[in-house]
Short mmCIF file of C-alpha atoms and ligand atoms in Angstrom, two decimals:
data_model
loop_
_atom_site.label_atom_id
_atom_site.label_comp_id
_atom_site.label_asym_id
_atom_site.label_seq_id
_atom_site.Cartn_x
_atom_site.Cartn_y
_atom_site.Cartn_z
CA UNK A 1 -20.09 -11.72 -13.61
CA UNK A 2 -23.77 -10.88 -12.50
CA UNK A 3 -23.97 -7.61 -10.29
CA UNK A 4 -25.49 -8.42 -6.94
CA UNK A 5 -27.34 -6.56 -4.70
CA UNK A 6 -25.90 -5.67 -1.13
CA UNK A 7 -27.40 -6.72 2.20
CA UNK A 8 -27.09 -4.26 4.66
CA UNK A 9 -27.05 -4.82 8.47
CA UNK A 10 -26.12 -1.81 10.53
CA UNK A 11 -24.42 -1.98 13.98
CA UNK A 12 -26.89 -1.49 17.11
CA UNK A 13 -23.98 -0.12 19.57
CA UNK A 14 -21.25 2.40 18.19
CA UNK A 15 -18.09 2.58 19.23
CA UNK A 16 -16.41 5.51 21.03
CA UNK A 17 -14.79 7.05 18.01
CA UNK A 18 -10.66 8.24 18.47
CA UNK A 19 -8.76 11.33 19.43
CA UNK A 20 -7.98 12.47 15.36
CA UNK A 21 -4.98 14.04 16.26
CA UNK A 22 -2.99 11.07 17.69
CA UNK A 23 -4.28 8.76 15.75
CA UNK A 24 -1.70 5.85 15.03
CA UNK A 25 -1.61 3.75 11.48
CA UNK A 26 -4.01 0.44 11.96
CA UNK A 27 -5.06 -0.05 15.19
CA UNK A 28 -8.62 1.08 15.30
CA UNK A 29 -11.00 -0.30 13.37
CA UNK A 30 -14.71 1.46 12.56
CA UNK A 31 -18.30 -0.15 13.11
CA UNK A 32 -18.90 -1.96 9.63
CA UNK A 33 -17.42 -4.12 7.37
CA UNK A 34 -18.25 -6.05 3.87
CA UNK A 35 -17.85 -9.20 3.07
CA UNK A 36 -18.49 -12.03 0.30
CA UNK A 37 -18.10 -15.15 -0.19
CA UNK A 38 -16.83 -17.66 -2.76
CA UNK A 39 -17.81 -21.10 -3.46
CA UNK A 40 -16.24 -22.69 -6.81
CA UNK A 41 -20.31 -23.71 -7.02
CA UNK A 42 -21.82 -20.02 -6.48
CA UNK A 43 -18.97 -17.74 -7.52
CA UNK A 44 -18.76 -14.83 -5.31
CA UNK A 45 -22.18 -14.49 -3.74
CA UNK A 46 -23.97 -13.18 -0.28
CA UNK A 47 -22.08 -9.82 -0.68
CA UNK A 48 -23.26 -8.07 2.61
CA UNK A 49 -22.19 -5.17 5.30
CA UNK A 50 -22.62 -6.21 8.32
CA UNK A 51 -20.88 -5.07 12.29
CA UNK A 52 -17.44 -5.15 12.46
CA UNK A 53 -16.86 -8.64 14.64
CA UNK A 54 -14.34 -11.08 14.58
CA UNK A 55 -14.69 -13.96 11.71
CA UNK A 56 -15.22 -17.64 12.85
CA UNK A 57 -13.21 -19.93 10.55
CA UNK A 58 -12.46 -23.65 10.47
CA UNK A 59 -9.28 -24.32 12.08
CA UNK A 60 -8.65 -26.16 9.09
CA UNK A 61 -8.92 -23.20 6.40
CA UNK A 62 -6.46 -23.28 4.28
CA UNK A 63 -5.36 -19.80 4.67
CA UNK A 64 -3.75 -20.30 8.29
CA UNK A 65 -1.40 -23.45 6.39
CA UNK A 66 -0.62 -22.81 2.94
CA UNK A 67 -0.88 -18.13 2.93
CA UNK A 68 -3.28 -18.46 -0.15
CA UNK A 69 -4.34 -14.91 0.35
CA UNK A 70 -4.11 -11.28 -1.31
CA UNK A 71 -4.82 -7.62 -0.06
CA UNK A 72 -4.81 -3.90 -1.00
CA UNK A 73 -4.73 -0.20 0.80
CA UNK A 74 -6.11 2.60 -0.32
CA UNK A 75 -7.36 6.12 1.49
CA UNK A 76 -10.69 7.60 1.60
CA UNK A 77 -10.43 11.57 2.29
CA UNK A 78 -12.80 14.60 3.52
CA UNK A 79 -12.46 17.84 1.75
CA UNK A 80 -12.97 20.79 2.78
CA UNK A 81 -16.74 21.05 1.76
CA UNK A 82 -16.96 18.06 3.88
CA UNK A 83 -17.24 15.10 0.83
CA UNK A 84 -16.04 11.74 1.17
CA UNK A 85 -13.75 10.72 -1.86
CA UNK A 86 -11.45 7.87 -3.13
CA UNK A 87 -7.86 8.19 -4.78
CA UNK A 88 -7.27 6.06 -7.95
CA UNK A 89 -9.41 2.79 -6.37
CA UNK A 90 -9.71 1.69 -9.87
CA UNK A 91 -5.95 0.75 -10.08
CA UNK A 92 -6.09 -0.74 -6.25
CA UNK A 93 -8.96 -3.33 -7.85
CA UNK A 94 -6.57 -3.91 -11.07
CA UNK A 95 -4.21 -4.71 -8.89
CA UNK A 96 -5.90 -7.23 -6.45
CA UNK A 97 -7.15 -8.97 -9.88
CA UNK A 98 -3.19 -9.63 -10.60
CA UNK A 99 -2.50 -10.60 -7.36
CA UNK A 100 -5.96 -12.66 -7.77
CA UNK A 101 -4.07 -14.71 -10.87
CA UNK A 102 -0.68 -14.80 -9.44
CA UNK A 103 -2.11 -16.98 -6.18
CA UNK A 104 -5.09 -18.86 -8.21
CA UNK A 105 -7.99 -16.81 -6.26
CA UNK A 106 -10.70 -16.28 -8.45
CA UNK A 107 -11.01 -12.49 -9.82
CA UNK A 108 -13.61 -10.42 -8.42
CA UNK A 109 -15.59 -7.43 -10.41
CA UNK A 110 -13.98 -4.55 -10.05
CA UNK A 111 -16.79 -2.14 -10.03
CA UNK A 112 -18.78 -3.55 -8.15
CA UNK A 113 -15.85 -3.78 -5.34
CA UNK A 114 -15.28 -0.25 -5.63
CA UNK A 115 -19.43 0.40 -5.28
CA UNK A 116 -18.76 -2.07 -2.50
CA UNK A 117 -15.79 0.24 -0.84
CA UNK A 118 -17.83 3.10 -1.61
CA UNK A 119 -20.95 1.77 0.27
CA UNK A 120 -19.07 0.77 3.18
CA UNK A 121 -17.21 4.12 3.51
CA UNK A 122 -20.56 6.41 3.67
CA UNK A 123 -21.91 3.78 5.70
CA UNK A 124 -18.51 4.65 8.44
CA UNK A 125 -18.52 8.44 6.67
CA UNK A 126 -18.12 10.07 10.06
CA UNK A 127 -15.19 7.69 10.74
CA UNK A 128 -13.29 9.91 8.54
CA UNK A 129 -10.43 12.01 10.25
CA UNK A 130 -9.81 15.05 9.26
CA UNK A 131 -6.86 16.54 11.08
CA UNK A 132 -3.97 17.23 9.35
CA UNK A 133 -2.16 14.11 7.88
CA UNK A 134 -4.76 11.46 8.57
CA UNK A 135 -6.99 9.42 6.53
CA UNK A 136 -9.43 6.32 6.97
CA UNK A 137 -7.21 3.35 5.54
CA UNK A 138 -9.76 1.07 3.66
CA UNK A 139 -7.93 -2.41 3.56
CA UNK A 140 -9.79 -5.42 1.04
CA UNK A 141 -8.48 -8.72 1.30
CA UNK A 142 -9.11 -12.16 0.72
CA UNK A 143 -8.28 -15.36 2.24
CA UNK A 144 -8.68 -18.49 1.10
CA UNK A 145 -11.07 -20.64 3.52
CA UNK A 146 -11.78 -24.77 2.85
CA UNK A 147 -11.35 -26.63 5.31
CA UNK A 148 -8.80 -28.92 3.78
CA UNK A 149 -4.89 -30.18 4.53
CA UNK A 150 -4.44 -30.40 0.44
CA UNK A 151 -1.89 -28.20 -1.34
CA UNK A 152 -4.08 -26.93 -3.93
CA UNK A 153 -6.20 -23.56 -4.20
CA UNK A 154 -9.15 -23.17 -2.08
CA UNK A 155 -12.75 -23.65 -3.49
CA UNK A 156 -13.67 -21.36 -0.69
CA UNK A 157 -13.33 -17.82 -0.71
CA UNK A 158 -14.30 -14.73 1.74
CA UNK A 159 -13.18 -11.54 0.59
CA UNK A 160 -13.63 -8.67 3.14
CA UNK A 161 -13.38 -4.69 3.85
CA UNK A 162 -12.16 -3.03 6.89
CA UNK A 163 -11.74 0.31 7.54
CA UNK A 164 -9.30 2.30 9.75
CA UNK A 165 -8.83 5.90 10.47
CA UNK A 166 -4.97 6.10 10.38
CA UNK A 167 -2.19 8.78 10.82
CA UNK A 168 0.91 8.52 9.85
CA UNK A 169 2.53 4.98 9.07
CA UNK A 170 6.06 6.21 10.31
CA UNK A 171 6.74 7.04 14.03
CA UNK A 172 8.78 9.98 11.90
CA UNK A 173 5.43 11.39 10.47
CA UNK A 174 6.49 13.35 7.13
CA UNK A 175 9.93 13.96 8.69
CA UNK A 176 12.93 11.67 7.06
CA UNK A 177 13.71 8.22 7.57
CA UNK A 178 16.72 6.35 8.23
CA UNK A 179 17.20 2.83 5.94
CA UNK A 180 19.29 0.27 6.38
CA UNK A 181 20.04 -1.55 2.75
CA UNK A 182 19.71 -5.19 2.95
CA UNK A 183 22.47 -7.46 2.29
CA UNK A 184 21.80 -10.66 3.47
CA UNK A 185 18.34 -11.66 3.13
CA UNK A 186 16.08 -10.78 0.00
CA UNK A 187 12.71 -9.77 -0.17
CA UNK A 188 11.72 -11.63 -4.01
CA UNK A 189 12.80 -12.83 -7.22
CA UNK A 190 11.35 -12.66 -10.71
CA UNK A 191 9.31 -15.29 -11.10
CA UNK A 192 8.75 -15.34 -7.69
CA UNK A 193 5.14 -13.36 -5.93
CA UNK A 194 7.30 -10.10 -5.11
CA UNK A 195 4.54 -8.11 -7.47
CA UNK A 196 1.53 -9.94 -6.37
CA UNK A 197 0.26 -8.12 -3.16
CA UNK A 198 0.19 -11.22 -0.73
CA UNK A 199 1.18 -11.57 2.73
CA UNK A 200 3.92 -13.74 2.64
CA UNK A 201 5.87 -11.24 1.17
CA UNK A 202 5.74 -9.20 4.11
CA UNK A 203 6.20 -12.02 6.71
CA UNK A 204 9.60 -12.92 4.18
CA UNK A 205 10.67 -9.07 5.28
CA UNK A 206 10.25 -9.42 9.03
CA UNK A 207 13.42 -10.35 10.11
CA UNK A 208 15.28 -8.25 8.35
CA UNK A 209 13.31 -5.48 9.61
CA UNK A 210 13.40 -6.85 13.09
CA UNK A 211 17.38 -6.91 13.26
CA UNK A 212 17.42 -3.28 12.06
CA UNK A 213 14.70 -1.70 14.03
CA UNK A 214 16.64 -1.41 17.55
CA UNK A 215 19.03 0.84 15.50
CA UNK A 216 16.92 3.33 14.88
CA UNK A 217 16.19 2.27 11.06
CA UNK A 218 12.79 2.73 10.02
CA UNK A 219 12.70 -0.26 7.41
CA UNK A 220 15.44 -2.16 5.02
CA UNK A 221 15.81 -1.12 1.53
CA UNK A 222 16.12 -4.81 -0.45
CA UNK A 223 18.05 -5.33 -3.00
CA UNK A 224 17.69 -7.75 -5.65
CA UNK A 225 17.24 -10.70 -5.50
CA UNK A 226 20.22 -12.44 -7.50
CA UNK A 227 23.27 -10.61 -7.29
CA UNK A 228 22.05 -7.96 -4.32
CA UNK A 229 23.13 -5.21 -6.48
CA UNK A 230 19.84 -3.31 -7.62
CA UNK A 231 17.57 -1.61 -5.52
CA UNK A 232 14.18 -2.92 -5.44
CA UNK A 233 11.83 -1.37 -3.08
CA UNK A 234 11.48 -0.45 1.05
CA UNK A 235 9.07 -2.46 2.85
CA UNK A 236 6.15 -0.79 2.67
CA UNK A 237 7.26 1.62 -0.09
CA UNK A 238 8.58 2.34 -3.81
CA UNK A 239 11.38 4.41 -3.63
CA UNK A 240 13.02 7.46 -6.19
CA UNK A 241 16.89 8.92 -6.34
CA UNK A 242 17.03 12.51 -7.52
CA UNK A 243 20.79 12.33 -8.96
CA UNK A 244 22.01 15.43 -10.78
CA UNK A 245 18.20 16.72 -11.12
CA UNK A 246 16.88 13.65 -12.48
CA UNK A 247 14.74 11.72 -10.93
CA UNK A 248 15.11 7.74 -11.00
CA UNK A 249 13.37 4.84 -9.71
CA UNK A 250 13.61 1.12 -10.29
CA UNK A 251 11.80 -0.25 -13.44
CA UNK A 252 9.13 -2.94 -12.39
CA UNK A 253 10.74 -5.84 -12.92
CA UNK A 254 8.60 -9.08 -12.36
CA UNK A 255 9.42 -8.55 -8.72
CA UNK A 256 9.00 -4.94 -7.38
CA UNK A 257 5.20 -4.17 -6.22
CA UNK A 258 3.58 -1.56 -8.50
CA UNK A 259 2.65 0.88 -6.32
CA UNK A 260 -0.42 2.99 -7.54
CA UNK A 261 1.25 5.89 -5.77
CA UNK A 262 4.77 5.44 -7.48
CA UNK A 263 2.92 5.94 -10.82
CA UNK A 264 1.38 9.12 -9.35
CA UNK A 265 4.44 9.97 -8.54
CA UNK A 266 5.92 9.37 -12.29
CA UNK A 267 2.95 11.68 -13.77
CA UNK A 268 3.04 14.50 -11.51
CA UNK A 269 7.25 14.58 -12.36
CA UNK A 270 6.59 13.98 -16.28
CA UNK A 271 3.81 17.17 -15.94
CA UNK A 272 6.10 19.17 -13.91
CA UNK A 273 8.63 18.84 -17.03
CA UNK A 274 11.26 17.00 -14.04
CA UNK A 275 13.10 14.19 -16.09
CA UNK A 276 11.95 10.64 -14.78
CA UNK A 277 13.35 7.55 -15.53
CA UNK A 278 12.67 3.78 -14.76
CA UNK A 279 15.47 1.66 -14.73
CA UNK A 280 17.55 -0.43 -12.70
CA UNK A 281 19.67 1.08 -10.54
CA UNK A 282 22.43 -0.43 -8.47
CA UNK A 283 23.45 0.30 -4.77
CA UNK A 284 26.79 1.38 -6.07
CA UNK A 285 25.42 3.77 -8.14
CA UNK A 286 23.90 5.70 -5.09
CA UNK A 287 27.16 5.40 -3.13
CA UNK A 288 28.97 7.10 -6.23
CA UNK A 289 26.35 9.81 -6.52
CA UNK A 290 26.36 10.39 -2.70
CA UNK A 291 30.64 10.74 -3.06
CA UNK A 292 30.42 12.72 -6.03
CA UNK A 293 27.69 15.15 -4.23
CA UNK A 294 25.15 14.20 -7.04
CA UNK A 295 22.72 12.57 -4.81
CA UNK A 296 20.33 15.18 -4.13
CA UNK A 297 17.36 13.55 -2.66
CA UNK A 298 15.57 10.25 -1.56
CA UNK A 299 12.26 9.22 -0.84
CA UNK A 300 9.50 6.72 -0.53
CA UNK A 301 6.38 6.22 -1.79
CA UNK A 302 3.34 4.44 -0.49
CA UNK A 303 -0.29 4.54 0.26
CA UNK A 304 0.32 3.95 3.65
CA UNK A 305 3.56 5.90 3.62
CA UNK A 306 2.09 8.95 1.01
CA UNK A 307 5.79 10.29 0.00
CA UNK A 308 8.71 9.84 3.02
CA UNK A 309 11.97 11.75 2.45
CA UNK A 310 14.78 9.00 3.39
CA UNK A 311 17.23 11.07 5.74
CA UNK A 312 20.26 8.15 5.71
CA UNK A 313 20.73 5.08 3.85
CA UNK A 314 22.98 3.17 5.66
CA UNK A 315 25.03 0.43 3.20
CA UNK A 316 27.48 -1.77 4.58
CA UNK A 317 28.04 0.03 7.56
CA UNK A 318 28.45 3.03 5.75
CA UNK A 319 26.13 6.65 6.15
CA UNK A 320 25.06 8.61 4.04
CA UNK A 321 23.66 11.45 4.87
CA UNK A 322 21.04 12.78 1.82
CA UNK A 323 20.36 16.48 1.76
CA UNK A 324 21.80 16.89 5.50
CA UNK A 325 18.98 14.42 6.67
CA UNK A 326 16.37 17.26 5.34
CA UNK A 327 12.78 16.75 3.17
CA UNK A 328 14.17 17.92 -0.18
CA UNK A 329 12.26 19.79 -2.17
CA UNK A 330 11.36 17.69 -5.02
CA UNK A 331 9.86 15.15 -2.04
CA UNK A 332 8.26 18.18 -0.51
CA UNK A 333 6.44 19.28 -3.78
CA UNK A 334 5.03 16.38 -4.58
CA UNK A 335 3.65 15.26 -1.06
CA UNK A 336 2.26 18.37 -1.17
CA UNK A 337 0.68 18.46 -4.47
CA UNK A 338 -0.25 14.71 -4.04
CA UNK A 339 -1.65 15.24 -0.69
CA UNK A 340 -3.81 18.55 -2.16
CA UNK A 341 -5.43 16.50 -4.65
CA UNK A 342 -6.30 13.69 -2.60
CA UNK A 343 -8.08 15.41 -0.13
CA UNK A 344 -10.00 17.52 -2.52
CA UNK A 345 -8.19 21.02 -1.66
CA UNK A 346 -6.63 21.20 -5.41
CA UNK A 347 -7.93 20.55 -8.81
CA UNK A 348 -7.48 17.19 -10.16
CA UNK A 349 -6.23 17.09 -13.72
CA UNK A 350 -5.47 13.75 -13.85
CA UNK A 351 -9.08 12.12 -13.00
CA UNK A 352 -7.91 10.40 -9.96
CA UNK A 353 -10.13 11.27 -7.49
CA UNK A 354 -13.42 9.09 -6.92
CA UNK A 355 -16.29 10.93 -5.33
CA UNK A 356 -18.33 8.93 -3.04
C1 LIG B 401 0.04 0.36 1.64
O1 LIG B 401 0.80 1.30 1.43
O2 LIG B 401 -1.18 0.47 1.55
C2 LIG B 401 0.54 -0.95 2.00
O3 LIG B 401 -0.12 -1.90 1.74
C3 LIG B 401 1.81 -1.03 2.71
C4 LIG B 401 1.69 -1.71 4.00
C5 LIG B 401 1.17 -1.03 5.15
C6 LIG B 401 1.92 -3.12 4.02
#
């Protein structure tokens, strides 16, 4: 793919910028934006930043009938000597590309997305938050756009980046979350686009979120998708079992997102000398730990999420309570690590920080 040069147009009129401190997860959105567009013709072409604005599309796009689309989150971060830098955006791009393939988008340069991101982020630098526990959420995505009423992929392309300073995704913040485990509807099956990162995954979750959410659940843990047995993932989140000092999370399995954070997660355990292990895991499994008194911790893992203890896993009507509702510490250390190297305060042996 030829590299192409980026048109700039900066915004006239800036907006009033928000209160950092009770900042909410996606609702504000910062002054600029890139996008590019793709024409089977062209190839992705006329990459540009331009003022955030609402898009005009053809009512007939194909994106609004037949969900041909895929998109990614990842953080940008100030440290404390006031830099702007990127967590693992390399693996964010990887990962669009497979979503790319699984919905029969064409596969965009990875570089020069990230150059793209990076662009676009010192462009809305001072958009940044910086109190404690907030980020600006930089969200790519494409969509397909031809105009057409054909089930087939799109010849028409835009692929886009928005920014938004966020706090945290829970209402909980870092504190633990109650789950409900899922045991009527599923989220994906292998074979099925439960890796690819594609918005009709998380439409597929709604309901079962919905029915939960007026009791106090934060989101449903889904099982598999065959015999409901094995845990998958939470909505928005990979998840990890301490049982008996050993941590365990489900293998990826054709239908489980890979979560750039969940393999964080994996090499800041292996480095700490904590056994990890992927591998399926069953729902019964938990409920025999949690009897025997073996099941020492829960929690999530996420971009948008960063690491979320999981207070209560509710299964079948049944409670239980994980480390009396409390952040354990295994959760705690590695939020905390994670979080220190992301926003520049601790070294970064693994290379995963991108400086902007
Ligand atoms: C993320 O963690 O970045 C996600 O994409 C999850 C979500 C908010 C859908």
């Amino acid at each position: 793919m030829k590299k192409q040069r980026i048109q700039q147009v900066l915004a006239t009129d800036k907006k009033a910028k928000p209160q950092t401190d009770q900042l909410e997860f996606g609702r504000v959105f910062t002054d600029h934006m890139f996008i590019m567009d793709y024409s089977s013709e062209s190839g992705w072409h006329d990459a540009r930043i331009v003022p955030y604005e609402p898009l005009t599309i053809d009512p007939a796009a194909m994106i609004f009938h037949y969900g041909q689309s895929v998109f990614e989150g990842l953080k940008a971060y100030i440290t404390p000597t006031g830099e702007a830098q990127l967590f693992r955006p390399e693996k964010n791009m990887e990962r669009l590309n497979r979503s790319n393939d699984r919905l029969c988008i064409p596969r965009i340069d990875e570089s020069f997305a990230i150059e793209a991101i990076k662009q676009l982020v010192s462009i809305d630098k001072e958009w940044i938050p910086t109190s404690e526990g907030t980020s600006l959420y930089i969200r790519p995505f494409i969509i397909s756009t031809e105009p057409y009423l054909g089930v087939a992929p799109s010849n028409h392309y835009k692929f886009i980046v928005i920014l938004s300073p966020v706090g945290a995704y829970y209402k909980e913040g870092i504190n633990p979350v109650k789950i409900a485990v899922e045991n009527k509807f599923v989220r994906a099956v292998k074979g099925g686009t439960g890796e690819a990162k594609t918005g009709g995954n998380y439409a597929a979750g709604l309901m079962a979120q919905e029915l939960v959410a007026n009791k106090g659940f934060a989101q449903v843990l889904w099982l598999d998708g065959v015999e409901k047995k094995y845990i998958e993932e939470v909505g928005s989140m990979n998840v990890f079992f301490k049982i008996n000092g050993e941590v365990i999370t489900p293998a990826l399995n054709g239908s489980i997102l890979e979560g750039v954070t969940r393999n964080s997660v994996i090499q800041l355990l292996k480095s700490w000398n904590v056994p990890v292990t992927e591998r399926k895991i069953s729902m019964e499994e938990i409920y025999d730990a949690h009897k025997q008194g073996s099941l020492e911790e829960a929690f999530g893992s996420g971009t948008a999420a960063v690491i979320s203890p999981i207070g209560q896993l509710t299964w079948d009507e049944q409670d239980l309570v994980i480390n009396e509702g409390k952040t354990g510490k295994t959760a705690k250390r590695v939020y905390d690590t994670l979080t220190a190297i992301q926003y520049g305060k601790e070294e970064d042996p693994f290379n995963w920080i991108s400086k902007i």
